[in-house]
Amino acid sequence: MTLVGHLRREIHRVVAPLFTPGEACALIDFPVAANAGDSAVWLGVRATLARLGVRVVYASDIAGFDRATMAARLGGGTIVFTGGGNLGDVWPRHQAFREAVVGAFPRNRIVQMPQHVWFRDPEHLARAREVFNAHRDLIVLVRDARSEALCRQALATDVRLCPDMALALGDVPRARAATRSIVWLARTDRETAWPNLRAAVGAHRRVDWRDGPDSSVVRLLGALVTAAGRWGRASPGRGRLWLYDALARRRVAHGVAMLSAGSVVVTDRFHAFILCLLLGIPHVLVDTQFGKLRAFYETWVQRCDLTHWAASHDEALRVAERLRTT
């Protein structure tokens, strides 16, 4: 069995017992940002729920969330937060939303799909502990052993280790033949550990998920998602879910095309790493300041021949140059 096949099987082993075929769920915190990785997670969650026969009766992003509408449609069903890397205080808007929903729905089972967990402020961790531990049926899936250790130490809730949900998509074909020797896809946000990257990459053009012109379809879908958030309870759940899926598929296709352009990829983006595994593209990793990539690698991927590590961007470039010539 391939690594991707093994990780997909592990996802099913962990997630399947949490749901009953035919049950209703609400799937919330759709990623509105132009991030192909978060969209891949969303599609992986959707595919997994579909395989398990779970009915999504309500879906929303943060801006479009309506508590009363979700409660009316969901009844006693399960609330599902999509996965990713925002459980903690690095991205406080998502954590505040998560805590508000957990506190407002004490009688519904809540499943947090796999997350990387990182708290910088002990007070923020203490607040999350208070909210999470007060819930009688909250299950937090974490995607790496470091996050699992932190949660088991700090939280009394049910914590389970599970690979990242983007892996549920399985093997993905390249969008095209490589046109560049090296694609350097780098974070430009608060998580980067390399703020002076522009000087380090030399002649290799740095790109990020937002780079490249959005198609008219993507712009239209994005505008409709934003409008759906304004409609609130008037927005039909199934129509909004269709919009989310369509936008996510377009964004993943854009990310796949960016990565497919390279014979080798250098990245500090977690889901560029995951998509390279799905695409079968050799890649060199440099970590974020919060250790997202290394934590997952050490938990699941240490024997993968596609993945290589570098302690600096100079080293990453040397490793990538060697890989593209072998």
Steps between C-alpha positions, in 0.01 A plus 500: 500500500626850417553763767198698379289184500614418854414850626157492332433168669604647834262794452214259441595290802488805729207691353253223410408407861404862575196495269196288425402453132206724418548738791483876453793733555584868472835571334633842599797737468531478122835658401422817306867599458672432169696208642508184292601294804201595713275428201662155464418432865138604443468267200664218694248541782213512251621185325540316830155595628349392168673163516364450851146589392480811721252766386621861509184696583668831578829659393654841561810710516558721803339812351192310383442302817152524649453320830120475486495369144758234576314391812171471308649298215730282706285399793695240697757439225876544512687828454819461296776758483717466192867425561820697444752686708307766690425341838677731742573870520700555181175553307273634777186557291464129430568404861248753633239363260578143604469580869174690448339208318624242752355709781168559324426134413565293814265217402621429144798279429778717356784362290802715424667357189881466520684815604849614587480655848712790619443745786748779572314651796420282806189708566361415158569131562329522840190654339487226235538237772208645694271508196601163356495310827152627583357323194375148557567361149782684328751299296815678387701334223862614473728436204837459672646352816615836640146636485373178656742531792406864558127424497527195722694703753291816488148377420276240658298454182516202261814542285588265211787493251402507130679601177411825325169482315643619168653152473148359471504625139748225409751513216462805274629515140732783395320781326777525240858407428761696694603828335743620770783326679394626845173645629559692823165535677544699819283645775466876512292519818553501878610135511811537287835448669678660204395864458802580280429227250507724192878539523553130571325354195723674249389442143214270602171686507313468829129427475217447747146369474361846419733554205371476147185652355169369628271377225168672452333186637704515823422870542130434445492209744690705760252786463207261539652347815543850645141585411380175658662612823295818490177310431534307826198285576338582166778317316394143410741252659535271197562792265768640726664157527513479121672839487755398761585177319529668162729773633712248690544283189611801294750608765646151535533478121691831505733370771557173318587690183751718689676200651486295179707765324811393693724196471572563869308709755650693792245611757419595858126468433353195670250414230747555219687219678183287512403570139853410388450162670172456311659612171818295542725807462839505680505783753730675745351630823597791723284539807279778630575666834238273662636167374196390300683311230760326716237385749294330228807357328627344821159348570414352160748555216856424613555219251378691193763531228328806351550716810830675582585745777707818513593720793525815290392625161859486372510132591154448349619641169805273500290193574243593233772555239639156580157336477414648164815356344458146637 
